[in-house]
XYZ file of C-alpha atoms in Angstrom:
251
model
C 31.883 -70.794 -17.710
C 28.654 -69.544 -17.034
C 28.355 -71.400 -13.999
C 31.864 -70.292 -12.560
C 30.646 -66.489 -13.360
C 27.683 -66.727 -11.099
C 29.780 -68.078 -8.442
C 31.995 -64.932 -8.937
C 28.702 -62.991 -8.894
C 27.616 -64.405 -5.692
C 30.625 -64.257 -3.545
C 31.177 -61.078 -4.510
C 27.838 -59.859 -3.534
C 28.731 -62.196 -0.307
C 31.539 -59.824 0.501
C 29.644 -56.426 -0.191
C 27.146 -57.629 2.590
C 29.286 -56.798 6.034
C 30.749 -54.111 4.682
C 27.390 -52.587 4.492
C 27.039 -53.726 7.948
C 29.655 -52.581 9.043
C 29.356 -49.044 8.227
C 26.110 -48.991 9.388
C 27.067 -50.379 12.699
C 29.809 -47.677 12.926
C 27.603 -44.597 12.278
C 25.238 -45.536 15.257
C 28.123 -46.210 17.828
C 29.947 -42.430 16.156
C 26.296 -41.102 17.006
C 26.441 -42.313 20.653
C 29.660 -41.312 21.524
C 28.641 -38.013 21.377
C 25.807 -38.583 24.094
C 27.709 -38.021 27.749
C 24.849 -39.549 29.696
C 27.143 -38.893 32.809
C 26.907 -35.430 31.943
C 23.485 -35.360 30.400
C 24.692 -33.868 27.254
C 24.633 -34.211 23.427
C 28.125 -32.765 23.258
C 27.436 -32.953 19.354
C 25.965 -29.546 19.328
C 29.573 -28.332 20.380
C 30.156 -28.632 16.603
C 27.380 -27.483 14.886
C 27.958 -24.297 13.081
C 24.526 -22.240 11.587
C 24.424 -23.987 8.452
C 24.859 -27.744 10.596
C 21.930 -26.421 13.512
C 19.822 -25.330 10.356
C 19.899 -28.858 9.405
C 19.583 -30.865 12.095
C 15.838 -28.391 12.790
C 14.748 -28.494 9.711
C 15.270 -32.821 9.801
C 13.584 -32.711 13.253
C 10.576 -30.823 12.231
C 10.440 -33.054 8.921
C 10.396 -35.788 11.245
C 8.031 -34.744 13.510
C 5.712 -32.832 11.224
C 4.548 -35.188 9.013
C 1.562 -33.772 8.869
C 2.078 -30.863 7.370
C 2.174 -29.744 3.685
C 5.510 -28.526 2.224
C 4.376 -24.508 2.677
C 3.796 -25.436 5.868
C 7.269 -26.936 6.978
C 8.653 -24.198 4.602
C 7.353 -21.779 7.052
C 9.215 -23.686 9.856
C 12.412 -23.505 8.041
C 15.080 -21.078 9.890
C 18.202 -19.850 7.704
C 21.435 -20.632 9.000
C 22.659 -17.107 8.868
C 19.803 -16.311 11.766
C 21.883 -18.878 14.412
C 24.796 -16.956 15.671
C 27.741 -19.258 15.735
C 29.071 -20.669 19.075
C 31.428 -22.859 18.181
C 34.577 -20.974 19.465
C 33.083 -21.708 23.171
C 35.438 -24.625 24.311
C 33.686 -25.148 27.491
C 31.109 -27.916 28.466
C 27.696 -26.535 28.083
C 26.820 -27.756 31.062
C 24.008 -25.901 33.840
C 27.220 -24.674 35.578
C 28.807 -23.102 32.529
C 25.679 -21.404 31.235
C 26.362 -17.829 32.923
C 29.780 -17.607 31.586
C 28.389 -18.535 28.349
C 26.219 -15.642 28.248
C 28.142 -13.257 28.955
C 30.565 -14.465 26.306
C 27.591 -14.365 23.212
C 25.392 -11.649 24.619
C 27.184 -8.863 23.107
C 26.465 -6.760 26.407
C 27.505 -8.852 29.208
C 27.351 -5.814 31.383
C 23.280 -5.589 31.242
C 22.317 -9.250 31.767
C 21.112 -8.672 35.264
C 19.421 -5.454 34.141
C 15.211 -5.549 32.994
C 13.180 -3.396 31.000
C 11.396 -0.622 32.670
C 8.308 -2.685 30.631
C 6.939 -5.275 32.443
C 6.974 -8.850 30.860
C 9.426 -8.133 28.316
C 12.158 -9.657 28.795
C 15.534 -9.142 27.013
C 16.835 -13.295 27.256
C 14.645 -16.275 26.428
C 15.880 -19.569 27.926
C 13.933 -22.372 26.405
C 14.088 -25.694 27.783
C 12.212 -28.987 26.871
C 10.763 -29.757 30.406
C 9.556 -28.153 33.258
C 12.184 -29.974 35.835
C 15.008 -29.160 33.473
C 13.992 -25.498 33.068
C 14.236 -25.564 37.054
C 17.496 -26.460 36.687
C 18.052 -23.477 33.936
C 16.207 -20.915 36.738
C 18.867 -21.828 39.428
C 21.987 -21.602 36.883
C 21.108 -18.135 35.900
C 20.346 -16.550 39.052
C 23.307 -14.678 39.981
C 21.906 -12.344 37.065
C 18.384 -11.790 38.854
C 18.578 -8.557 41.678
C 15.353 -7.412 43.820
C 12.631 -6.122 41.755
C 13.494 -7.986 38.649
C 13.242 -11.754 39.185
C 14.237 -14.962 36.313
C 10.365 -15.709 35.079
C 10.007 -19.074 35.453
C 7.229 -19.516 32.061
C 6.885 -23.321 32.447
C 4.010 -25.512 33.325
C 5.312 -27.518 36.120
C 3.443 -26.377 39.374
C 2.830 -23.328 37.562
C -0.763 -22.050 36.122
C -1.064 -20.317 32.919
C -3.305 -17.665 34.701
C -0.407 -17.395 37.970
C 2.366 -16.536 34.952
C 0.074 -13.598 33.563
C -0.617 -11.998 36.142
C 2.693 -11.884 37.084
C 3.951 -10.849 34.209
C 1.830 -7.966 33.896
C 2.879 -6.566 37.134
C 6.559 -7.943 37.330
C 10.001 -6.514 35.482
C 11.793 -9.174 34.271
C 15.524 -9.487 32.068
C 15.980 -13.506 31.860
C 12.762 -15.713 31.401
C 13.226 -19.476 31.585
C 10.316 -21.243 29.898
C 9.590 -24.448 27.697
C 7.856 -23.948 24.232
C 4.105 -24.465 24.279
C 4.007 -22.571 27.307
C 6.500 -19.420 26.151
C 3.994 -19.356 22.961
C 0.573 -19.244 25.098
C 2.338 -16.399 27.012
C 2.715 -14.189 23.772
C -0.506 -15.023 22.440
C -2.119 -14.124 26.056
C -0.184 -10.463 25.462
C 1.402 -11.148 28.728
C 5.011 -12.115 27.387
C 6.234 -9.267 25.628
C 9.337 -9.270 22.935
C 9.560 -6.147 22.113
C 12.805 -5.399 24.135
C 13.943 -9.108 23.111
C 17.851 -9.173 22.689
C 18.433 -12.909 22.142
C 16.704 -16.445 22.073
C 18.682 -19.523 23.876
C 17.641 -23.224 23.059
C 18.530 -25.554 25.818
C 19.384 -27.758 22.780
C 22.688 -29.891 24.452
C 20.695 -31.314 27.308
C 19.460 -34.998 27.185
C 17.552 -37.048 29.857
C 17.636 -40.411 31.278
C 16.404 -41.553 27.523
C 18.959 -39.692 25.743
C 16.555 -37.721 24.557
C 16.894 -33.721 24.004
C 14.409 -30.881 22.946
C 14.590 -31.772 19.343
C 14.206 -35.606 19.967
C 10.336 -35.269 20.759
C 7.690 -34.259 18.656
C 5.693 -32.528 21.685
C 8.545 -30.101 21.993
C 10.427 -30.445 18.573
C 7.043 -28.751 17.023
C 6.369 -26.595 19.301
C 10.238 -24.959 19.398
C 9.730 -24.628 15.835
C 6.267 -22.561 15.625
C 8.248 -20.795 18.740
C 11.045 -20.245 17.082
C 9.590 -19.367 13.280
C 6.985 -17.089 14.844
C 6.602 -13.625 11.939
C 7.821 -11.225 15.292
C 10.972 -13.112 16.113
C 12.165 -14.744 13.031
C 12.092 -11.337 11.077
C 14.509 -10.118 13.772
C 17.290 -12.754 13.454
C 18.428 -11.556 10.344
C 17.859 -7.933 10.234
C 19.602 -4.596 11.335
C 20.231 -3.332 14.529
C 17.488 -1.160 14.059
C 14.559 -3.516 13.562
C 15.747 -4.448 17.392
C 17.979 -7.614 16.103
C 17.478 -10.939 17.965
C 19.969 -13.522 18.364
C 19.150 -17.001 17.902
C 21.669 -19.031 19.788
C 22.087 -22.972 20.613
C 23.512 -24.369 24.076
């Protein structure tokens, strides 16, 4: 008897084993199929709500920021009621798409192409997780650029931090397309202003050749985060219109 009970115990635990298996094996290929690589697009983001985009960061930066201590993610941590929810847009958020997406979420369509009389102070951030790719972003978002008040391109590709000062400090500008180390040593150089800051865009849909977007790497994941978490933005994502609200919005 006790021999015919172990038998039991083993083909049962036998049977267990490719079930396991196989619902491993069916999460990863669920996971890929949302990666278009003929678009170059995690279309997975099309789904993500606040409280979903909250998690997937605050994974990501556990991921990447291993070493920090627990205050210090804590500090990283953004609140799903500061993403504004784009989850109505049934488009692609593809390069092509990305002007009729803004005027769809920026609340005043009307004044994209328009700048602040200050220089360097932008009222769109575009960040992007590579220099070619935010490139790419400058071109899409051109048709809201008129004389006088150019798209900033704040990335380091071919581009000095000492060239992107200077201009800034002498240059209007309403859309600036930048990736996040770069966007950060612009504020702390006091030549990226945010004071007339209406609204933050990740690039966050994109992936490249290794299926990899701007959360996938740690030398953009953490720097998006510090970026994004900064005391004179993330203060703004939640408050009222007249702490000069930013939105905090995923492509």
């Amino acid at each position: 008897m006790a021999s015919e009970a172990l038998t039991k115990k083993r083909k049962s635990q036998d049977d267990d084993k490719p079930v396991k298996k196989q619902k491993k094996q069916k999460k990863v290929r669920e996971d890929e199929g949302d990666l278009d690589m003929d678009a170059g697009l995690n279309r997975a983001f099309e789904r993500m709500d606040g409280q979903l985009l909250a998690d997937h960061i605050a994974q990501k930066t556990r991921r990447f920021g291993t070493d920090l201590s627990t205050v210090e993610l804590s500090d990283l941590y953004i609140s799903p009621n500061a993403i504004k929810d784009t989850t109505s847009w049934e488009k692609t958020r593809s390069l092509e798409n990305l002007p009729d997406f803004l005027e769809a979420f920026s609340g005043d369509s009307d004044k994209l192409n328009e700048a602040p009389k200050k220089c360097g102070s932008p009222h769109t951030i575009i960040v992007a997780g590579a220099g070619l790719r935010a490139a790419d972003l400058v071109r899409a978002v051109r048709k809201f650029q008129k004389k006088g008040s150019p798209v900033a391109k704040l990335f380091a590709k071919h581009f000095k931090l000492e060239e992107q000062v200077a201009f800034l400090q002498k240059t209007r500008t309403g859309i600036a397309v930048g990736t996040p180390q770069r966007l950060i040593d612009l504020i702390e150089n006091d030549a990226l202003c945010l004071e007339n800051l209406r609204r933050v865009i990740v690039d966050a849909s994109h992936i490249d050749q290794k299926k990899r977007g701007i959360a996938d790497m740690r030398e953009t994941m953490m720097p998006l985060a510090r970026l994004l978490c900064r005391s004179d933005l993330k203060e703004r994502y939640t408050g009222a219109v007249t702490v000069r609200h930013v939105d905090l919005i995923f492509y």
